[in-house]
Coordinates of C-alpha atoms and ligand atoms in Angstrom, one line a residue:
M1 CA 130.7 73.3 76.1
A2 CA 130.7 76.3 78.4
D3 CA 132.2 74.4 81.3
H4 CA 135.3 73.7 79.3
P5 CA 138.0 75.7 80.7
R6 CA 138.7 78.6 78.5
P7 CA 142.3 79.3 77.6
P8 CA 143.7 82.5 78.8
E9 CA 143.3 85.2 76.1
P10 CA 146.3 85.3 73.8
R11 CA 148.8 87.9 74.6
Q12 CA 149.3 90.7 72.1
T13 CA 152.0 89.7 69.6
D14 CA 153.8 93.0 69.8
L15 CA 154.5 92.6 73.5
P16 CA 157.0 90.2 75.0
P17 CA 155.3 87.3 76.7
G18 CA 155.3 86.5 80.4
P19 CA 152.8 87.2 83.2
S20 CA 155.1 89.5 85.0
D21 CA 155.7 91.7 82.0
A22 CA 155.3 95.1 83.5
D23 CA 154.3 96.7 80.2
V24 CA 151.4 94.4 79.6
I25 CA 150.2 94.7 83.1
R26 CA 150.4 98.5 83.1
R27 CA 148.6 98.6 79.8
E28 CA 145.9 96.4 81.0
R29 CA 145.6 98.3 84.2
D30 CA 145.4 101.6 82.3
R31 CA 142.7 100.1 80.1
L32 CA 140.8 98.9 83.1
Q33 CA 141.1 102.3 84.7
L34 CA 139.7 103.8 81.6
V35 CA 136.7 101.4 81.8
V36 CA 136.2 102.4 85.4
A37 CA 136.5 106.1 84.6
D38 CA 134.1 105.7 81.7
L39 CA 131.5 103.9 83.8
S40 CA 131.9 106.4 86.7
R41 CA 131.4 109.2 84.3
K42 CA 128.2 107.6 82.9
I43 CA 126.9 106.9 86.4
K44 CA 127.7 110.4 87.5
S45 CA 125.8 111.9 84.6
L46 CA 122.9 109.5 85.2
E47 CA 122.8 110.6 88.9
E48 CA 122.7 114.2 87.8
Q49 CA 119.9 113.4 85.4
L50 CA 118.0 111.5 88.0
E51 CA 118.5 114.4 90.5
T52 CA 116.9 116.7 88.0
A53 CA 114.2 114.2 87.2
T54 CA 113.2 114.1 90.8
T55 CA 112.8 117.8 90.8
M56 CA 110.9 117.3 87.6
T57 CA 113.2 118.9 85.1
E58 CA 114.0 117.7 81.7
V59 CA 115.3 114.1 81.4
T60 CA 117.6 113.2 78.6
P61 CA 117.7 109.5 77.5
V62 CA 119.6 107.2 79.8
I63 CA 123.1 106.7 78.3
A64 CA 124.0 103.4 79.9
S65 CA 121.8 100.4 80.1
R66 CA 121.9 97.2 82.0
P67 CA 123.1 95.0 79.1
E68 CA 126.0 97.4 78.7
L69 CA 126.9 96.9 82.4
R70 CA 126.8 93.1 81.8
K71 CA 129.2 93.7 79.0
T72 CA 131.5 95.8 81.2
L73 CA 131.5 93.1 83.9
S74 CA 132.1 90.4 81.3
S75 CA 135.2 92.2 79.9
L76 CA 136.3 92.9 83.5
V77 CA 136.4 89.2 84.5
R78 CA 138.0 88.3 81.2
R79 CA 140.7 90.9 81.7
V80 CA 141.3 89.9 85.3
A81 CA 141.7 86.3 84.3
M82 CA 144.0 87.2 81.5
I83 CA 146.2 89.4 83.6
V84 CA 146.5 86.9 86.5
Q85 CA 146.8 84.0 84.0
G86 CA 143.7 82.2 85.1
E87 CA 141.3 80.0 83.2
K88 CA 138.2 80.8 85.2
C89 CA 137.2 83.9 87.1
A90 CA 134.1 84.7 89.2
I91 CA 133.0 87.6 91.2
M92 CA 130.9 86.8 94.3
L93 CA 128.9 89.3 96.2
Y94 CA 127.7 89.1 99.8
N95 CA 124.0 89.0 100.2
P96 CA 123.3 90.4 103.7
E97 CA 119.8 89.0 103.7
T98 CA 121.0 85.4 103.4
G99 CA 124.5 85.7 104.7
V100 CA 125.7 83.9 101.6
L101 CA 128.1 85.0 98.9
E102 CA 126.7 84.4 95.4
V103 CA 128.2 84.7 91.9
L104 CA 127.5 88.0 90.1
P105 CA 127.1 87.0 86.5
P106 CA 128.7 86.8 84.0
A107 CA 131.5 84.6 85.3
M108 CA 134.3 83.5 83.0
G109 CA 134.7 79.8 82.4
L110 CA 131.7 78.8 84.5
T111 CA 128.4 77.5 83.0
E112 CA 125.3 79.3 84.1
D113 CA 124.3 76.3 86.3
Q114 CA 127.7 76.2 87.9
A115 CA 127.6 80.0 88.6
K116 CA 124.1 79.6 90.1
A117 CA 125.1 76.7 92.2
F118 CA 128.3 78.3 93.5
K119 CA 127.2 79.8 96.8
V120 CA 129.2 80.0 100.0
R121 CA 128.2 81.1 103.4
A122 CA 130.2 84.1 104.7
T123 CA 131.3 81.9 107.6
E124 CA 132.8 79.1 105.5
G125 CA 135.5 78.2 103.1
V126 CA 138.1 80.4 101.4
T127 CA 135.4 82.6 100.1
G128 CA 134.1 83.3 103.6
Q129 CA 137.6 83.7 105.0
V130 CA 138.7 86.2 102.4
F131 CA 135.4 88.1 102.8
R132 CA 135.6 88.2 106.6
E133 CA 139.3 88.9 107.0
R134 CA 139.6 91.1 103.9
R135 CA 142.8 89.4 103.0
S136 CA 143.7 87.5 99.9
L137 CA 144.4 83.7 99.9
R138 CA 145.8 81.2 97.4
Y139 CA 145.8 77.4 97.2
D140 CA 147.4 74.8 94.9
D141 CA 145.3 71.7 95.6
A142 CA 141.6 72.5 96.0
A143 CA 140.7 68.9 96.3
R144 CA 142.9 68.4 99.4
D145 CA 143.1 71.8 100.9
P146 CA 140.9 71.8 104.0
R147 CA 140.2 75.5 103.5
T148 CA 138.4 75.0 100.2
I149 CA 136.2 72.0 101.3
K150 CA 133.2 74.3 102.1
D151 CA 133.7 76.2 98.9
N152 CA 133.2 73.0 97.0
V153 CA 135.3 74.3 94.2
A154 CA 136.0 70.7 93.1
F155 CA 132.7 70.8 91.1
L156 CA 134.2 73.6 89.1
H157 CA 136.9 71.2 88.0
V158 CA 139.8 73.4 89.2
R159 CA 142.9 72.7 91.3
S160 CA 144.5 76.0 92.1
G161 CA 143.0 79.4 92.8
V162 CA 143.6 82.8 94.2
T163 CA 140.9 84.9 95.9
A164 CA 140.9 88.6 96.8
P165 CA 138.4 90.7 98.7
L166 CA 136.3 93.3 96.9
I167 CA 136.7 96.4 99.1
I168 CA 135.1 99.7 98.4
K169 CA 136.9 102.6 99.9
R170 CA 135.3 105.9 100.4
R171 CA 137.6 108.9 100.6
D172 CA 137.3 112.4 101.7
E173 CA 138.4 115.5 99.8
D174 CA 142.0 115.0 100.8
E175 CA 141.9 111.4 99.5
H176 CA 141.9 109.9 103.0
V177 CA 140.0 106.7 103.3
V178 CA 137.0 107.4 105.6
D179 CA 135.1 104.2 105.1
E180 CA 135.9 100.7 103.9
Q181 CA 133.3 98.1 103.0
C182 CA 133.9 94.6 101.8
I183 CA 131.1 93.7 99.3
G184 CA 132.4 90.2 98.2
V185 CA 135.3 88.4 96.7
I186 CA 136.9 87.7 93.3
H187 CA 138.1 84.2 92.5
V188 CA 140.6 83.3 89.7
F189 CA 141.0 79.5 89.2
N190 CA 143.2 77.2 87.2
K191 CA 142.8 73.5 86.3
R192 CA 146.4 72.9 86.9
G193 CA 147.7 72.3 90.3
A194 CA 151.1 73.3 91.9
P195 CA 152.8 75.5 91.0
G196 CA 149.6 77.4 90.9
F197 CA 149.4 81.1 91.6
N198 CA 152.2 82.9 93.4
D199 CA 152.3 85.9 95.7
D200 CA 152.8 88.3 92.8
D201 CA 149.6 87.0 91.2
M202 CA 147.9 87.5 94.6
R203 CA 149.1 91.1 94.9
L204 CA 148.1 91.7 91.3
L205 CA 144.6 90.3 91.9
E206 CA 144.2 92.5 95.0
M207 CA 145.0 95.5 93.0
L208 CA 142.5 94.6 90.3
A209 CA 139.9 93.7 92.9
T210 CA 140.0 97.2 94.2
Q211 CA 139.2 98.5 90.8
A212 CA 136.6 95.7 90.1
A213 CA 134.9 96.7 93.4
A214 CA 134.6 100.2 92.3
V215 CA 133.1 99.1 89.0
I216 CA 130.6 96.8 90.7
S217 CA 129.6 99.3 93.4
N218 CA 129.0 101.9 90.6
A219 CA 127.0 99.3 88.7
Q220 CA 124.9 98.5 91.8
L221 CA 124.4 102.2 92.4
Y222 CA 123.4 102.6 88.8
I223 CA 120.9 99.7 89.0
K224 CA 119.5 101.2 92.2
I225 CA 119.1 104.6 90.7
Q226 CA 117.6 103.0 87.6
E227 CA 115.1 101.1 89.7
E228 CA 114.3 104.2 91.7
K229 CA 113.8 106.1 88.5
E230 CA 111.4 103.5 87.2
Q231 CA 109.5 103.6 90.5
L232 CA 109.4 107.3 90.3
E233 CA 108.1 107.1 86.7
A234 CA 105.4 104.6 87.7
T235 CA 104.3 106.7 90.7
F236 CA 104.2 109.8 88.5
Q237 CA 102.1 108.0 85.9
S238 CA 99.8 106.6 88.5
I239 CA 99.1 109.8 90.3
Q240 CA 95.4 110.6 90.0
S241 CA 95.9 114.3 89.7
G242 CA 97.0 115.5 86.2
V243 CA 100.6 116.6 86.2
I244 CA 102.2 118.6 83.4
V245 CA 105.9 119.7 83.5
I246 CA 107.2 122.2 81.0
N247 CA 110.6 123.9 80.9
R248 CA 110.9 127.7 80.9
A249 CA 111.0 127.8 77.2
G250 CA 107.5 126.3 77.1
K251 CA 108.6 122.8 75.9
I252 CA 106.9 119.8 77.5
S253 CA 109.0 117.6 79.7
L254 CA 106.4 115.3 81.1
V255 CA 102.6 114.8 81.0
N256 CA 101.3 112.0 83.1
A257 CA 98.4 109.7 82.1
A258 CA 95.9 111.5 84.2
A259 CA 96.8 114.9 82.6
R260 CA 96.5 113.3 79.1
Q261 CA 93.0 112.0 80.0
I262 CA 91.9 115.3 81.7
C263 CA 93.0 117.4 78.7
G264 CA 92.0 114.9 76.0
V265 CA 95.6 114.4 74.7
S266 CA 95.6 111.1 72.9
E267 CA 99.3 111.2 71.9
A268 CA 101.4 109.5 74.6
D269 CA 104.8 110.9 73.6
V270 CA 104.6 114.6 73.7
A271 CA 108.0 115.4 75.3
G272 CA 109.9 118.2 73.6
K273 CA 106.8 119.7 72.0
P274 CA 105.7 123.3 72.7
Y275 CA 102.8 123.2 75.2
A276 CA 100.6 125.3 72.9
E277 CA 100.8 122.6 70.2
V278 CA 99.6 119.9 72.6
F279 CA 97.1 121.7 74.8
T280 CA 94.9 123.2 72.3
D281 CA 92.2 123.8 74.9
G282 CA 92.3 127.5 75.9
E283 CA 92.2 127.1 79.7
V284 CA 95.3 124.9 80.2
A285 CA 97.3 126.6 77.5
R286 CA 96.4 130.0 79.1
L287 CA 97.5 128.7 82.6
L288 CA 100.8 127.4 81.3
G289 CA 101.3 130.5 79.2
D290 CA 100.7 132.9 82.1
A291 CA 103.0 130.9 84.4
V292 CA 105.8 131.1 81.8
R293 CA 105.2 134.8 81.0
H294 CA 104.8 136.1 84.5
D295 CA 107.2 133.6 86.1
E296 CA 104.9 133.2 89.1
E297 CA 103.0 130.5 90.8
L298 CA 99.3 130.5 89.9
A299 CA 96.2 128.9 91.3
R300 CA 92.9 129.0 89.6
E301 CA 89.7 127.0 88.9
I302 CA 89.3 125.9 85.4
T303 CA 86.5 124.1 83.6
L304 CA 87.4 121.6 80.9
V305 CA 85.1 119.7 78.6
T306 CA 86.3 116.5 76.9
P307 CA 84.2 113.9 75.1
A308 CA 85.4 111.2 77.6
R309 CA 84.8 113.1 80.9
G310 CA 82.2 115.7 79.9
E311 CA 82.4 119.0 81.8
R312 CA 84.6 118.9 84.9
I313 CA 85.9 121.6 87.2
Y314 CA 89.6 121.5 88.2
Q315 CA 91.7 123.2 90.7
A316 CA 94.8 124.1 88.7
Q317 CA 98.0 125.1 90.4
T318 CA 101.4 125.9 88.9
T319 CA 104.6 125.6 90.8
L320 CA 108.0 127.0 89.7
I321 CA 111.0 124.7 90.1
R322 CA 114.1 126.9 90.4
G323 CA 117.7 126.0 89.6
E324 CA 120.7 126.7 91.9
N325 CA 121.0 130.3 90.6
G326 CA 117.3 130.9 91.6
S327 CA 116.0 131.2 88.0
T328 CA 113.0 129.1 86.9
Q329 CA 114.0 125.9 85.3
N330 CA 110.7 124.2 85.1
I331 CA 107.0 124.8 85.6
V332 CA 104.8 122.1 87.1
A333 CA 101.1 122.3 86.7
I334 CA 98.8 120.1 88.8
L335 CA 95.2 119.6 88.0
N336 CA 92.8 118.2 90.6
D337 CA 89.2 117.3 89.8
I338 CA 87.0 119.2 92.2
S339 CA 83.8 118.8 90.3
D340 CA 82.3 116.6 93.0
I341 CA 83.2 118.9 95.8
R342 CA 81.8 121.9 93.9
N343 CA 78.7 119.9 93.2
V344 CA 78.1 119.0 96.8
E345 CA 78.8 122.6 97.8
R346 CA 76.2 123.7 95.3
M347 CA 73.7 121.1 96.5
K348 CA 74.4 122.0 100.1
T349 CA 73.7 125.7 99.4
A350 CA 70.4 124.7 97.7
F351 CA 69.7 122.3 100.6
V352 CA 70.1 125.1 103.2
S353 CA 67.7 127.3 101.3
T354 CA 65.2 124.5 100.7
V355 CA 65.4 123.4 104.4
S356 CA 64.8 126.9 105.5
H357 CA 61.8 127.1 103.2
E358 CA 60.5 123.7 104.3
L359 CA 60.7 124.7 107.9
R360 CA 59.2 128.1 107.4
T361 CA 56.2 126.9 105.4
P362 CA 54.6 124.8 108.1
L363 CA 55.6 127.3 110.7
T364 CA 53.9 130.1 108.8
S365 CA 50.8 128.0 108.4
I366 CA 50.7 126.9 112.1
K367 CA 51.2 130.5 113.2
G368 CA 48.5 131.7 110.8
F369 CA 45.9 129.3 112.0
I370 CA 46.7 129.8 115.7
S371 CA 46.6 133.6 115.3
T372 CA 43.2 133.2 113.5
L373 CA 41.9 131.0 116.3
L374 CA 43.2 133.3 119.0
E375 CA 41.7 136.4 117.4
D376 CA 38.4 134.7 117.0
Q377 CA 37.0 135.8 120.4
E378 CA 33.5 136.2 118.9
E379 CA 33.5 132.6 117.8
Y380 CA 33.0 133.6 114.2
Y381 CA 34.2 130.1 113.0
D382 CA 31.9 127.2 113.7
K383 CA 33.1 124.0 115.5
D384 CA 33.8 122.0 112.3
T385 CA 35.9 124.8 110.8
R386 CA 37.9 125.1 114.0
I387 CA 38.5 121.3 114.1
E388 CA 39.6 121.6 110.5
F389 CA 42.1 124.3 111.5
Y390 CA 43.3 122.2 114.4
Q391 CA 43.8 119.3 112.0
I392 CA 45.9 121.4 109.7
I393 CA 48.0 122.6 112.7
D394 CA 48.4 119.0 113.7
E395 CA 49.5 117.9 110.2
E396 CA 51.9 120.8 109.9
C397 CA 53.4 119.9 113.3
D398 CA 53.8 116.3 112.0
R399 CA 55.5 117.6 108.9
L400 CA 57.9 119.7 111.0
T401 CA 58.6 116.7 113.3
R402 CA 59.4 114.5 110.3
L403 CA 61.7 117.1 108.8
I404 CA 63.6 117.6 112.0
S405 CA 63.8 113.9 112.6
D406 CA 65.2 113.5 109.1
L407 CA 67.8 116.2 109.7
L408 CA 68.8 114.6 113.0
N409 CA 69.2 111.2 111.3
I410 CA 71.2 112.7 108.5
S411 CA 73.6 114.3 110.9
R412 CA 74.0 111.0 112.7
I413 CA 74.9 109.3 109.4
E414 CA 77.2 112.1 108.4
A415 CA 79.0 111.8 111.7
G416 CA 79.6 108.2 110.9
R417 CA 77.3 107.0 113.8
A418 CA 75.0 104.0 113.2
L419 CA 71.3 104.7 113.2
E420 CA 70.2 103.2 116.5
L421 CA 67.2 100.9 116.3
V422 CA 64.6 100.5 119.0
L423 CA 63.6 97.0 118.3
S424 CA 60.2 95.5 118.8
E425 CA 57.8 93.2 116.8
V426 CA 56.4 95.3 114.0
N427 CA 53.1 94.4 112.4
L428 CA 53.9 95.6 108.9
Y429 CA 50.3 95.2 107.6
E430 CA 49.0 97.6 110.3
L431 CA 51.9 100.0 109.8
C432 CA 51.2 100.1 106.0
V433 CA 47.5 100.7 106.6
R434 CA 48.3 103.5 109.0
V435 CA 50.8 105.2 106.7
C436 CA 48.5 104.9 103.7
N437 CA 45.6 106.5 105.7
A438 CA 47.8 109.3 107.0
Q439 CA 49.1 110.1 103.5
Q440 CA 45.6 109.8 102.0
S441 CA 44.4 112.4 104.5
Y442 CA 46.8 115.0 102.9
T443 CA 45.6 114.6 99.4
T444 CA 42.3 114.5 97.5
K445 CA 43.9 114.2 94.1
H446 CA 45.3 110.8 94.7
Q447 CA 44.1 107.4 95.7
V448 CA 46.4 105.7 98.2
V449 CA 45.7 102.0 98.0
C450 CA 47.1 99.6 100.6
A451 CA 47.2 96.2 98.9
V452 CA 49.4 94.6 101.6
P453 CA 47.9 91.2 102.6
P454 CA 46.7 91.2 106.2
D455 CA 48.7 88.0 106.8
L456 CA 52.0 89.6 106.0
P457 CA 54.3 88.2 108.7
P458 CA 55.5 90.6 111.4
I459 CA 59.2 91.5 111.6
I460 CA 61.6 92.6 114.3
G461 CA 62.4 96.2 113.6
D462 CA 62.2 99.9 114.7
Q463 CA 58.6 100.8 114.3
D464 CA 59.2 104.6 113.9
K465 CA 62.1 104.1 111.4
I466 CA 60.1 101.7 109.2
D467 CA 57.2 104.2 109.4
Q468 CA 59.7 106.8 108.2
I469 CA 60.8 104.7 105.3
L470 CA 57.3 104.1 104.1
T471 CA 56.1 107.6 104.8
N472 CA 59.0 109.0 102.7
L473 CA 58.3 106.6 99.8
V474 CA 54.5 107.2 99.8
G475 CA 55.0 110.9 100.4
N476 CA 57.3 111.0 97.3
A477 CA 54.9 109.0 95.3
I478 CA 52.2 111.6 96.0
K479 CA 54.6 114.6 95.6
Y480 CA 55.9 113.5 92.3
S481 CA 52.5 112.7 90.8
P482 CA 51.3 116.3 90.4
D483 CA 48.4 115.2 88.2
G484 CA 47.1 112.7 90.8
G485 CA 46.7 109.0 90.2
T486 CA 46.8 105.9 92.3
V487 CA 49.6 105.1 94.7
T488 CA 49.7 101.5 95.6
V489 CA 51.5 100.0 98.6
D490 CA 52.0 96.2 98.4
G491 CA 54.0 93.6 100.3
R492 CA 54.9 89.9 100.4
D493 CA 56.8 87.4 102.4
D494 CA 60.2 86.5 100.9
G495 CA 61.8 83.9 103.2
D496 CA 64.2 85.7 105.6
S497 CA 62.8 89.0 104.6
V498 CA 59.7 90.9 103.7
L499 CA 59.4 92.9 100.4
L500 CA 57.3 96.1 100.3
S501 CA 56.6 98.1 97.1
V502 CA 55.3 101.6 96.5
Q503 CA 54.1 102.3 93.0
D504 CA 52.8 105.5 91.5
E505 CA 51.6 107.0 88.2
G506 CA 53.6 110.1 88.4
L507 CA 56.5 111.9 86.7
G508 CA 58.9 108.9 86.6
I509 CA 62.7 109.2 86.8
A510 CA 65.0 109.6 83.8
E511 CA 67.7 106.9 83.4
H512 CA 70.6 109.3 84.2
H513 CA 69.1 110.3 87.6
R514 CA 68.4 106.7 88.8
D515 CA 71.7 106.2 90.6
K516 CA 72.0 109.8 91.8
I517 CA 68.6 110.0 93.6
W518 CA 70.1 108.0 96.5
E519 CA 72.8 110.6 97.1
R520 CA 72.2 113.2 99.7
F521 CA 70.8 116.6 98.4
H522 CA 70.3 115.2 94.9
R523 CA 67.1 116.5 93.4
V524 CA 65.9 116.0 89.9
D525 CA 65.7 119.4 88.2
D526 CA 65.3 118.4 84.6
N527 CA 61.8 119.7 84.1
V528 CA 59.5 122.3 85.5
D529 CA 57.2 119.6 87.0
S530 CA 59.9 118.2 89.3
Q531 CA 61.3 121.7 90.0
A532 CA 57.9 122.8 91.2
V533 CA 57.8 120.1 93.9
S534 CA 59.3 121.2 97.2
G535 CA 61.8 118.9 98.8
T536 CA 65.2 118.7 100.4
G537 CA 66.9 115.8 98.5
I538 CA 67.6 113.9 101.7
G539 CA 64.5 111.6 101.8
L540 CA 65.8 108.7 99.7
Y541 CA 69.3 109.0 101.1
L542 CA 67.8 108.5 104.5
V543 CA 65.5 105.7 103.4
K544 CA 68.4 103.8 102.1
H545 CA 70.3 104.1 105.3
L546 CA 67.3 103.2 107.4
A547 CA 66.6 100.1 105.2
E548 CA 70.3 99.1 105.5
A549 CA 70.2 99.4 109.2
H550 CA 67.4 96.9 109.1
G551 CA 69.6 94.4 107.2
G552 CA 67.7 95.4 104.0
D553 CA 67.9 97.5 101.0
V554 CA 65.8 99.8 98.8
W555 CA 65.9 100.2 95.1
L556 CA 64.0 101.7 92.1
D557 CA 62.4 98.6 90.6
W558 CA 60.8 100.3 87.6
S559 CA 60.4 103.8 86.3
E560 CA 59.2 105.4 83.1
V561 CA 59.3 109.1 82.5
G562 CA 55.7 110.4 82.4
V563 CA 54.3 107.0 83.4
G564 CA 55.3 106.3 87.0
S565 CA 57.8 104.6 89.3
R566 CA 57.9 101.6 91.6
F567 CA 60.3 101.5 94.6
M568 CA 61.0 98.3 96.5
V569 CA 62.1 97.8 100.1
R570 CA 63.5 94.6 101.5
L571 CA 63.5 94.3 105.3
A572 CA 65.1 91.4 107.1
K573 CA 62.7 89.6 109.4
V574 CA 65.3 89.9 112.1
P575 CA 67.8 92.8 111.6
P576 CA 71.5 92.2 112.1
K577 CA 72.9 92.9 115.5
Q578 CA 73.7 96.6 115.9
G579 CA 77.3 97.6 115.2
E580 CA 77.7 94.7 112.7
Ligands
LIG1 P1 63.1 115.3 97.9 O1 61.9 114.6 97.6 O2 63.1 116.0 99.2 O3 63.7 116.1 96.8 P2 64.3 112.6 97.9 O4 65.6 112.1 98.4 O5 63.1 112.0 98.6 O6 64.3 114.2 98.1 O7 64.2 112.3 96.4 C1 65.2 112.6 95.5 C2 64.7 113.0 94.2 O8 64.2 111.8 93.6 C3 63.5 113.9 94.2 O9 64.0 115.2 94.1 C4 62.8 113.5 92.9 O10 63.3 114.2 91.8 C5 63.1 112.0 92.8 N1 62.0 111.1 93.2 C6 61.9 110.5 94.4 N2 60.7 109.8 94.4 C7 60.1 109.9 93.2 C8 59.0 109.4 92.6 N3 58.1 108.6 93.2 N4 58.7 109.8 91.3 C9 59.5 110.6 90.6 N5 60.6 111.1 91.2 C10 61.0 110.8 92.4

C-alpha cells in the first residue's frame, strides 16, 4: 500500500487554496523555521551537556532521542511535499565512502524497499548533477528525459520532479558565509507529467532545502555526539580503575563499574545520591569528604576490605574539575589497585634481607673454618678433623655458588633474556644419583633415595641447569621436612619426554599457596615450621623457567599439609631450538 502515491495534504480550510498563496507558504515556512529552531536549541543544549559530560560534570537526561529526530524528518518531508505540491518526497545524502547518494529515511510516498533501492552515483543522473553543480533542476517526463535515466526514477512510478541541493552554509559572526558544503539533494516527485513543477516551485524547494539541510546537519551532529557520548560512557565503564565523580555539593554524578566493585556498592544507579549514603566504608567517604571540605587535590593510599575482593590496597587520588569562573564544579576520585605492587615490594625487601643472610651464613662459616685452620700452627686438629673442616668449606662454597648462580639466572629472566642452554647428551640416571648423593651428604636426618631406573633414556639438555632443577627440588624436599623422613627421586620415560618426581614426607603445602609458590620471592609463612626454614623464595620460580627452557614443565603433583609433597618435572628429550 505504501507505494501508492499519497495525496498532498489537504490545505487548511480557513486559507484560500492555491500553491502560490503567499500566506500559506509564509506560515509553513515559519512553522518549519520553528522546527529548525527547536531542534537547534535541543542540539545546542545536548552539546553543552556533552561538553560537561566529557569534563565529568553532571549529566542531565538527554532531551531529544533518535525516534524524535525521525519524526522531525518525517514531518519535514511531508511539509516540503505539501508546500511544493508534490506526491512524493525523498532526501538523499552523499556517502563519501561509496560516492553514492542514498535515501535518508523516512521518505514520503516511497516504500522502504524503494527507498533502499534508490541509490545514485554522484557522477550520474539528475541527482548527481544537482549535487555536483549545487543547482536545482526540474523535469516533466522522467521516462523520456535523458537526464533522469541514471536516476531510474521510473521505478518510483513518477513522471515529473524537482530536485534541489542540500547546502549547509557556515557563517561568521557578521553573518557572512564562510563555508558551503553540499551534503545531498532533496527530490519532490509527481505522478502527473507536464505541466509538472514550474520555476516558482523550484525556487521554493531551494529555499526549503536550505532549511532542511540545517535540520539534517544538526541531526547528524546530534547522532555523532550521541554516539560519542555512548562511546565515552562505555569507555568510562570499562576503565579498570575505579572512578567516582561527585559534584561540589557531595552528590554523586557517576560511579563506574570498577568503583562499584572495589567499594562493594551493589546498586547500579546511585546518581544524585549523597556520597556518604553510598560509600559507607570509612576510607572512601573520608577521602571524598576531605576533597569537598578542603577543596584540594588529594593523594593517599587506602586499604579496603570487601567480601568479593578481600583486603586490597588502593592508590586513591582526587582531582578537582573547575568551571569557567575557577570554582570547583566536580570532584573526580580515581582508585588504582596497587596491592600486587605493594606485595612485590614487601617480598623484595624480605628477599634482600634473606639473600644477605643466605650469603653471610656460608661466608661466616667458611671464614670461621679457614681462620681456625690458619691459627692451628700446632696441628691441634688431627687429619680427619681437618678433612671434615675442608669438606664443610667445600660445601659452603657450593652453596654460595648455587645461590649466586640462581641470582644471576633470575636477573637474566627479569631482563627478559632467555636462559641460554649449553646442550649435550645428559645421562639423567647418573645425574639423579649424583644429586641424591650430594644432598644426602648434607643431612643425617633424611634418607635420600634415588629410585630412578638405570635404563632411563638420556636427553639432550643443559647438564648444569638440569642439575640445578633437581638440586633445588631435592634441597627443598629436605629443607621442608624438618623432622626428617625419606626423600624419593624417581623417573620414567614418557614418549617425547622424561618425567622426574621428587617426593618427601615433610610439611606439605596448603591449597592457597600452591599457585603462588611459583612466583618469585613467594615464601610460605603460615606456620612457624616453614618460617624457621631459611630460603629466598626464588628456587621454584627458577626451576619453572629452567624446565620451560628445556621444553618442559614442573608442577606440584600432590601435597598434603603435614604429610608431604610430590613435585614432577617433565623434560623434552630434545629441547626446542633456543629463541623459539
Ligand atoms: P625458598 O625455598 O628459597 O623459600 P622456593 O621458591 O624454593 O623458595 O620455594 C617457595 C616456597 O614453597 C618455600 O618457601 C616453601 O614454603 C614452599 N616449598 C617448596 N618446596 C616445598 C616442599 N617440598 N615442601 C613444602 N613446602 C615447599
